[in-house]
Coordinates of C-alpha atoms and ligand atoms in Angstrom, one line a residue:
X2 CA -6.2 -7.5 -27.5
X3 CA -4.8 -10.7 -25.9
X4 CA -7.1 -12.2 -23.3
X5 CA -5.4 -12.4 -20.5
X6 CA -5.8 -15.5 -17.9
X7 CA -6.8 -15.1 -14.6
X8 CA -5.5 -18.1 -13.0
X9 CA -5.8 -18.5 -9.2
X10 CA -3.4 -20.9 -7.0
X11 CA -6.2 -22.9 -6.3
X12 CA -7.2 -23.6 -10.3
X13 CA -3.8 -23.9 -11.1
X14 CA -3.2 -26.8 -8.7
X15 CA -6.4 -28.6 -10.1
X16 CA -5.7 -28.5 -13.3
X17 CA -2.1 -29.5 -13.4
X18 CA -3.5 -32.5 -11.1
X19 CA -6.1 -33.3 -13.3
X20 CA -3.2 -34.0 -15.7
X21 CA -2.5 -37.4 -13.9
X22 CA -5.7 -39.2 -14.6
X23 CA -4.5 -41.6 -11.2
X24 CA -4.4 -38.3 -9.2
X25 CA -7.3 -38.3 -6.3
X26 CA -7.0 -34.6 -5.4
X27 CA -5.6 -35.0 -2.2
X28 CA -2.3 -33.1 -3.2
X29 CA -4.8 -30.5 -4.3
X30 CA -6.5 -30.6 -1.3
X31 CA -2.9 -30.4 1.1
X32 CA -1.4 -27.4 -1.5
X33 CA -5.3 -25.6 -0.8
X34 CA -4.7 -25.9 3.2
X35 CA -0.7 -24.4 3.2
X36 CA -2.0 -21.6 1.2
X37 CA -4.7 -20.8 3.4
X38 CA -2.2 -20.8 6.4
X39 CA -0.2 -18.9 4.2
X40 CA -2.9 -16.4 4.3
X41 CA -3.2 -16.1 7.7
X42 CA 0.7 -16.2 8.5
X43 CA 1.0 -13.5 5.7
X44 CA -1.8 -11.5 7.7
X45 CA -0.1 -11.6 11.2
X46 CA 3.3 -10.5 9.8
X47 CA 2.0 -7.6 8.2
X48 CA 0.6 -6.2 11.4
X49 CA 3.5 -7.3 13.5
X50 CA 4.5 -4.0 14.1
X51 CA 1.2 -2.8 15.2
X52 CA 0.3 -5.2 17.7
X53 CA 2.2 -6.3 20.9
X54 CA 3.9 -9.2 19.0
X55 CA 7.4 -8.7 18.8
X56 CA 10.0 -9.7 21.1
X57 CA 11.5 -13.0 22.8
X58 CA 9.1 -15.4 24.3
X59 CA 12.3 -16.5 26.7
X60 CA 12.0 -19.9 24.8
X61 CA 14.4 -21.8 23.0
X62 CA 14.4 -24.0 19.8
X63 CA 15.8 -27.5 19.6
X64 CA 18.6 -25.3 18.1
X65 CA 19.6 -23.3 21.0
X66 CA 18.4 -20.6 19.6
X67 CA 16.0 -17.5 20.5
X68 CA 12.4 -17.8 19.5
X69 CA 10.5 -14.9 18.3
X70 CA 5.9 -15.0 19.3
X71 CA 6.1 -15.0 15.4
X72 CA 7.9 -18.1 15.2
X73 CA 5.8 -20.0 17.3
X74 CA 2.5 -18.4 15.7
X75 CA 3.5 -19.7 12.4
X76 CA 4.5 -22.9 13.4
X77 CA 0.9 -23.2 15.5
X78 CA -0.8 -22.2 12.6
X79 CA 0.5 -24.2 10.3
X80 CA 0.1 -27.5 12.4
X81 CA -3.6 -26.1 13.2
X82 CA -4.0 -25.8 9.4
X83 CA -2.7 -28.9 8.7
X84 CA -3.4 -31.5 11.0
X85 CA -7.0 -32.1 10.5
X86 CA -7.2 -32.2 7.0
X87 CA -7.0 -36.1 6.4
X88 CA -4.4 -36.2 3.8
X89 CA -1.3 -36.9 6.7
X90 CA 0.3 -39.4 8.6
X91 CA 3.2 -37.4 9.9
X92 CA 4.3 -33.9 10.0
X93 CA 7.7 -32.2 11.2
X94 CA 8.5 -28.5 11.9
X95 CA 11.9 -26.9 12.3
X96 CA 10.4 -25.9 15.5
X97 CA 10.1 -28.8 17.4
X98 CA 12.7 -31.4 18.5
X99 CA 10.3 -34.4 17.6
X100 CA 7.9 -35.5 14.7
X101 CA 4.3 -34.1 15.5
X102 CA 1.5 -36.4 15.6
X103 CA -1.6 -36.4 13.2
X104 CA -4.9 -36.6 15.7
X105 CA -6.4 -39.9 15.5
X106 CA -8.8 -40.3 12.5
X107 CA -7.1 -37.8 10.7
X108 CA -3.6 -40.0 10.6
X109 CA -4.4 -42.4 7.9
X110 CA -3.6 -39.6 4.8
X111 CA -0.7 -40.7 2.4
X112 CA 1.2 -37.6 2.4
X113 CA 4.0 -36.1 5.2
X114 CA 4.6 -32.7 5.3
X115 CA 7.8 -31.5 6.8
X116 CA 8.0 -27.2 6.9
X117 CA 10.3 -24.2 8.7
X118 CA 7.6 -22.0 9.7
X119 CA 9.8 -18.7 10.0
X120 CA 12.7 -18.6 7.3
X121 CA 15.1 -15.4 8.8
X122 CA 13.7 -14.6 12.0
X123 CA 16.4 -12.3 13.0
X124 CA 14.6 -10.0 10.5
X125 CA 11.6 -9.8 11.5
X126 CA 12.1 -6.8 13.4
X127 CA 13.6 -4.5 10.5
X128 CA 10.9 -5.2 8.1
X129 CA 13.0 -7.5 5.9
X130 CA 11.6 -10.8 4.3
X131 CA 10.6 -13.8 5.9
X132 CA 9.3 -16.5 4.7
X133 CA 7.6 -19.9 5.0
X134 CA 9.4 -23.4 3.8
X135 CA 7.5 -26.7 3.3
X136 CA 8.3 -30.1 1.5
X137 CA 5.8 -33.2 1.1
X138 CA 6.7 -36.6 1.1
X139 CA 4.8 -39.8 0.3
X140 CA 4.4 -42.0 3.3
X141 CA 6.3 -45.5 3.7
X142 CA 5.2 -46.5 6.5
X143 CA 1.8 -49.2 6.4
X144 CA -1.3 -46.9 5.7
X145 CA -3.4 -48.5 8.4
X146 CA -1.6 -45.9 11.5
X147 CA -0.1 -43.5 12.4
X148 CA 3.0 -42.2 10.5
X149 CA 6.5 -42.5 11.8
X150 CA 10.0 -41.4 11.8
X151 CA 10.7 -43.4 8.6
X152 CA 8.7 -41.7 7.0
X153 CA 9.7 -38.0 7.8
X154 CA 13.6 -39.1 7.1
X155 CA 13.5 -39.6 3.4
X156 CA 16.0 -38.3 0.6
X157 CA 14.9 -35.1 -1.0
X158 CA 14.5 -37.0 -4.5
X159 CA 11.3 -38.6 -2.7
X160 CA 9.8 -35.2 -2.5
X161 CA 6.1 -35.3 -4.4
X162 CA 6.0 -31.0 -3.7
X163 CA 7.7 -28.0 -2.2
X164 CA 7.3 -24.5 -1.7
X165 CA 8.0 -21.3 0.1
X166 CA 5.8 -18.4 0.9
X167 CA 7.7 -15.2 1.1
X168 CA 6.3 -12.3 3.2
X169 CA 8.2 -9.1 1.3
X170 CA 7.2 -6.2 -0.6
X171 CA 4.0 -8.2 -1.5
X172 CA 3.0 -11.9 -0.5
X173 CA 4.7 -14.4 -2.9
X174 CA 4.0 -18.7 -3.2
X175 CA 6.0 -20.6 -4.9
X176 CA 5.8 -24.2 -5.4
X177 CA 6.2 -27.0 -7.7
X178 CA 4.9 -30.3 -7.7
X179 CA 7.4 -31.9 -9.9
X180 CA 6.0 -30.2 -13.2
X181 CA 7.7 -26.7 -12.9
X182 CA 7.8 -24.2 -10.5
X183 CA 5.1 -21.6 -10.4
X184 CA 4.6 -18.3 -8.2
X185 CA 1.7 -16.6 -7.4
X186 CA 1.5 -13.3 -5.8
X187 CA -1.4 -12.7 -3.0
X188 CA -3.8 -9.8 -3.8
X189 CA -4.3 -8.8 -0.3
X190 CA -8.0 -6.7 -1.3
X191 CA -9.9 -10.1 -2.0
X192 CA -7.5 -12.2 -0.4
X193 CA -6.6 -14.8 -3.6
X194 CA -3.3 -15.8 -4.8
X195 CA -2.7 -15.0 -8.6
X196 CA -0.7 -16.7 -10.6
X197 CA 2.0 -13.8 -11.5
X198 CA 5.5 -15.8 -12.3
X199 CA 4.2 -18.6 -14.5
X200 CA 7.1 -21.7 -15.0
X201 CA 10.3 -19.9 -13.4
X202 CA 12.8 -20.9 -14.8
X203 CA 17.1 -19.1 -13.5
X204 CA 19.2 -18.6 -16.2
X205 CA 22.0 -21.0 -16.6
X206 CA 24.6 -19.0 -15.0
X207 CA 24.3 -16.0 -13.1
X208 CA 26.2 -12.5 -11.7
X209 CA 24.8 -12.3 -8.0
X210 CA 26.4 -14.6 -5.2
X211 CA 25.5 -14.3 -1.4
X212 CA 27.0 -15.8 1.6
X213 CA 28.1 -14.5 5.0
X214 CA 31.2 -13.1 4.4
X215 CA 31.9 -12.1 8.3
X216 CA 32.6 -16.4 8.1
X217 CA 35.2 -16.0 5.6
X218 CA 37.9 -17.0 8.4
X219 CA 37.0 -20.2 9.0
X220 CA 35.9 -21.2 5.1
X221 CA 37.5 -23.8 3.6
X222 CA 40.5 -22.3 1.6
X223 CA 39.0 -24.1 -2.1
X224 CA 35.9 -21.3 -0.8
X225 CA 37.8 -18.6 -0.1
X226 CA 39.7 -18.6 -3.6
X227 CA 36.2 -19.1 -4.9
X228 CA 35.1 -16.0 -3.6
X229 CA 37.9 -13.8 -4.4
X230 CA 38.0 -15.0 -8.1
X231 CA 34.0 -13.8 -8.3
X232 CA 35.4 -10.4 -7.4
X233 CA 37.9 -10.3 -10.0
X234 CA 37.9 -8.0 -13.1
X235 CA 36.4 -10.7 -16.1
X236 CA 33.9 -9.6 -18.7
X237 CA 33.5 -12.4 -20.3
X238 CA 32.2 -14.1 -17.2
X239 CA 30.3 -11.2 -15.8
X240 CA 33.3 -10.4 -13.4
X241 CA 33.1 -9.0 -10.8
X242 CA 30.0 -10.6 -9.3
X243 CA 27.5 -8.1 -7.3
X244 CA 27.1 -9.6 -3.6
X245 CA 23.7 -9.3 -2.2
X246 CA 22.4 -11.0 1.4
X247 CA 19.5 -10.5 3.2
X248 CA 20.0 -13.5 6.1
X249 CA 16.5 -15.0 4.7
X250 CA 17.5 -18.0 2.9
X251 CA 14.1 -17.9 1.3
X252 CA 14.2 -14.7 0.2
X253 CA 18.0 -14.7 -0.9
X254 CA 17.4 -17.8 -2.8
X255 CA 14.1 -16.4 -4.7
X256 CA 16.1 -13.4 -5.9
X257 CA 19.0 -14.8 -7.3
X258 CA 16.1 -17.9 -8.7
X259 CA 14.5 -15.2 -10.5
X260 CA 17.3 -13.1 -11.4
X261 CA 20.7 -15.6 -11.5
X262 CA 23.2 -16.6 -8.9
X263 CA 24.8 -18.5 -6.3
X264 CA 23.4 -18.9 -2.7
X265 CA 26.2 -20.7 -0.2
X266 CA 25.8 -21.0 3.3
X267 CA 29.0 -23.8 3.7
X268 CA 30.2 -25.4 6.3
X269 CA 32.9 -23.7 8.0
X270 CA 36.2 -24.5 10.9
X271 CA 33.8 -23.5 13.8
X272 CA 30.0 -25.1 12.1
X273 CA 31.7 -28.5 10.8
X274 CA 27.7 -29.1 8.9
X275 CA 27.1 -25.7 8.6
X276 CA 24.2 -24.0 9.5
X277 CA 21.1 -24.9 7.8
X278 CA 18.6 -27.7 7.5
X279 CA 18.3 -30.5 5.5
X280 CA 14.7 -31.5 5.9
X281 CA 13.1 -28.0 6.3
X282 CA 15.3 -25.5 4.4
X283 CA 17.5 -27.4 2.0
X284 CA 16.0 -30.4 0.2
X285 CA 12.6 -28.2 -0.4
X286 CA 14.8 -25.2 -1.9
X287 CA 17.0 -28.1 -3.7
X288 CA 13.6 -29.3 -5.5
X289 CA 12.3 -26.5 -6.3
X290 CA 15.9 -25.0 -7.9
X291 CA 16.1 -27.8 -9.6
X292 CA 12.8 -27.7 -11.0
X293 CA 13.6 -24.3 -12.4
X294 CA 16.8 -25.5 -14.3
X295 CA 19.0 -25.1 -11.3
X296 CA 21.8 -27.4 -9.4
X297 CA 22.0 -27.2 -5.4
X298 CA 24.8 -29.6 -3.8
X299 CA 26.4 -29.6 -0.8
X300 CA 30.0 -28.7 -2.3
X301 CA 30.3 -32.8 -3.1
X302 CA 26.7 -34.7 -3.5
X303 CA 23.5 -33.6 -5.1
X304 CA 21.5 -32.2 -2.5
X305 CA 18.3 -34.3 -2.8
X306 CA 20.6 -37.4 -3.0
X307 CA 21.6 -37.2 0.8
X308 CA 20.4 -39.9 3.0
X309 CA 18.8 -38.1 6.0
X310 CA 19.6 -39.6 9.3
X311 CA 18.3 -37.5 11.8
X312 CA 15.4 -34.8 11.8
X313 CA 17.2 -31.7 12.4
X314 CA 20.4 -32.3 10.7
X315 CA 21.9 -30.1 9.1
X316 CA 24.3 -29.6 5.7
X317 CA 26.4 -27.5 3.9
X318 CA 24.4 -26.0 0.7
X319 CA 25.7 -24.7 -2.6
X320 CA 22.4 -23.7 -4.6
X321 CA 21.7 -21.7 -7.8
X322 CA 22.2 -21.6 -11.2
X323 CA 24.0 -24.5 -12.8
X324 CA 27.0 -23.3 -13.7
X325 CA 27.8 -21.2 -10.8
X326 CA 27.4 -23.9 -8.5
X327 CA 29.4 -26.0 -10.4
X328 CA 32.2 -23.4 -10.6
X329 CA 32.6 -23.9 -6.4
X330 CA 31.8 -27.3 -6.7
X331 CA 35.0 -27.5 -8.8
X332 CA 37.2 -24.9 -6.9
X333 CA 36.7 -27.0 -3.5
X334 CA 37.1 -30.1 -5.3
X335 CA 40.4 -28.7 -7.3
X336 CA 42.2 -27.4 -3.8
X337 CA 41.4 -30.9 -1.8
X338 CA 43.3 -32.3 -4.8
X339 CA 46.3 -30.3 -4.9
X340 CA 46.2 -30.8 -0.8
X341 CA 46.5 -34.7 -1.4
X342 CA 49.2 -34.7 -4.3
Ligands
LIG5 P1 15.7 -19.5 10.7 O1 15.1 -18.1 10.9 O2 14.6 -20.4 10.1 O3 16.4 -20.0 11.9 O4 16.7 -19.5 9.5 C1 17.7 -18.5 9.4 C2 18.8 -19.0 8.5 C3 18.5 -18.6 7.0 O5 17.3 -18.2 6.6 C4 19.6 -17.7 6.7 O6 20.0 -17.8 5.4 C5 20.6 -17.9 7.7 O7 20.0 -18.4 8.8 C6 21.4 -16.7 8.0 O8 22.4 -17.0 8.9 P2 23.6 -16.0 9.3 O9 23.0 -15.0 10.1 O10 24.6 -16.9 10.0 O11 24.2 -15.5 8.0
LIG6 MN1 15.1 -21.3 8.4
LIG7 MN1 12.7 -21.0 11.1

């Protein structure tokens, strides 16, 4: 019989450290911290139903938009898990307008972690998956202080990790640190995440695609051809496509990872950058589909190539398997020709 490995999150993360004979641990040490906040986030949105969470708080987020107690009690958590750990200068949440300072004597760590601490909110009601996003930078700034906005706006292709934590059917983390991208699923009886998807990789083209069709009005026409050429009758190229969206990002983006297709959330006549966020949603997603043998974009440029100028900016994204996000790439590109000529 084969002997079969028992590998938990925190082994796995030592050992493919201890691969880099420079390596000091401390990456080891941040990935340890998010997963034990990904414990206890995991924990409080599994009993959200049963306790008096749920519902507004009457805030708002630098977005304008509604903030859910859950919201706020994963982005608390995360900063209280975070912040005292010595291996951070700087860290940056989706959920607030400014960069978040590192206590003093804590500060001086080399790494920034920038994270959206509730991935689809709106479903947290209905029972659907949420999820946690995070992406980890080297600093730039000089190591002797604090850290600073420079070093929270860098391009995705500066990312050293990323990851997601999705709260579904069971309790899933995913992350890579440049070498792949591994899952591991929690077992919620001893509390230990166990390495269950080993090296994901998506297949190089796929038969799922999911966007918001309720925007199709105001999508760019090189989109909307896009679309209705998925739904045509092709077998060769696995035509129709099925259309699947849960409103999670995380989640949507996981499924079609593991299964093959195309996430889009584009821009649009009435969101000009679209809707969602370079530096907490789409750079970390962008890594880690890459790392799988994926291609994310945002219809012209490589994702992780964007120069961030501001914090909460936000892009267009086109992210899945290779070819299928190619495919749009080429539709848009094909009908801003023809406009031209
Ligand atoms: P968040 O909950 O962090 O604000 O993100 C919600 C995002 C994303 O997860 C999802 O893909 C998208 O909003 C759904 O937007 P629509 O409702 O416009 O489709
Ligand atoms: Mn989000
Ligand atoms: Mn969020």
């Amino acid at each position: 019989m084969d002997k079969i490995r028992f590998m938990t999150l925190g082994r796995h993360i030592y050992e493919q450290e201890r691969k880099y004979p420079e390596a000091t641990g401390e990456l080891s040490d941040l990935l340890h911290d998010l997963s034990l906040a990904a414990k206890v986030i995991s924990l409080e949105v599994n009993k959200a139903g049963l306790v008096d969470i749920l519902g507004f708080t009457g805030d708002h987020n630098v977005h304008g938009e509604n903030v859910k107690k859950l919201d706020v009690f994963a982005h608390e958590m995360m900063i209280k898990a975070m912040d005292h750990g010595g291996h951070l200068c700087v860290m940056a949440s989706e959920e607030d307008e400014d960069i978040i300072h590192i206590p003093e004597a804590f500060n001086i760590g080399k790494y920034v972690l920038l994270f959206d601490p509730l991935d689809g909110s709106s479903n947290i009601d209905a029972n659907v998956s949420i999820g946690t996003i995070f992406s980890i930078y080297r600093r730039v700034s000089p190591d002797n202080g604090p850290g600073t906005m420079e070093d929270c706006l860098q391009p995705g292709k500066n990312q050293v990790a990323a990851g997601y934590i999705i709260y579904g059917s069971s309790t899933i983390f995913v992350y890579t640190a440049g070498n792949g991208v591994h899952g591991f699923t929690l077992d919620p009886s001893f509390g230990e995440f166990i390495l269950s998807h080993k090296n994901i990789k998506t297949p190089k083209k796929g038969n799922i695609y999911s966007i918001n069709e309720g925007n199709y009005l105001y999508w760019h026409p090189g989109l909307k051809k896009y679309i209705k050429w998925l739904q045509e009758e092709d077998k060769e190229s696995e035509r129709p496509y099925s259309s699947r969206y849960i409103g999670s990002m995380v989640s949507d983006i996981h499924r079609n990872m593991l299964y093959g297709g195309i996430f889009m959330y584009p821009a649009d006549s009435r969101s000009p950058h679209g809707k969602l966020r370079l530096m907490y949603e789409c750079n970390p997603m962008a890594f880690i589909i890459e790392q799988a043998g994926g291609r994310a974009s945002d219809g012209i440029t490589r994702m992780l190539e964007i120069q961030p100028k501001t914090l909460h900016q936000k892009t267009p994204i086109f992210i899945g398997c290779e070819e299928d996000v190619l495919m749009v790439e080429k539709f848009m590109r094909e009908y801003d020709v023809l406009k031209v000529e």
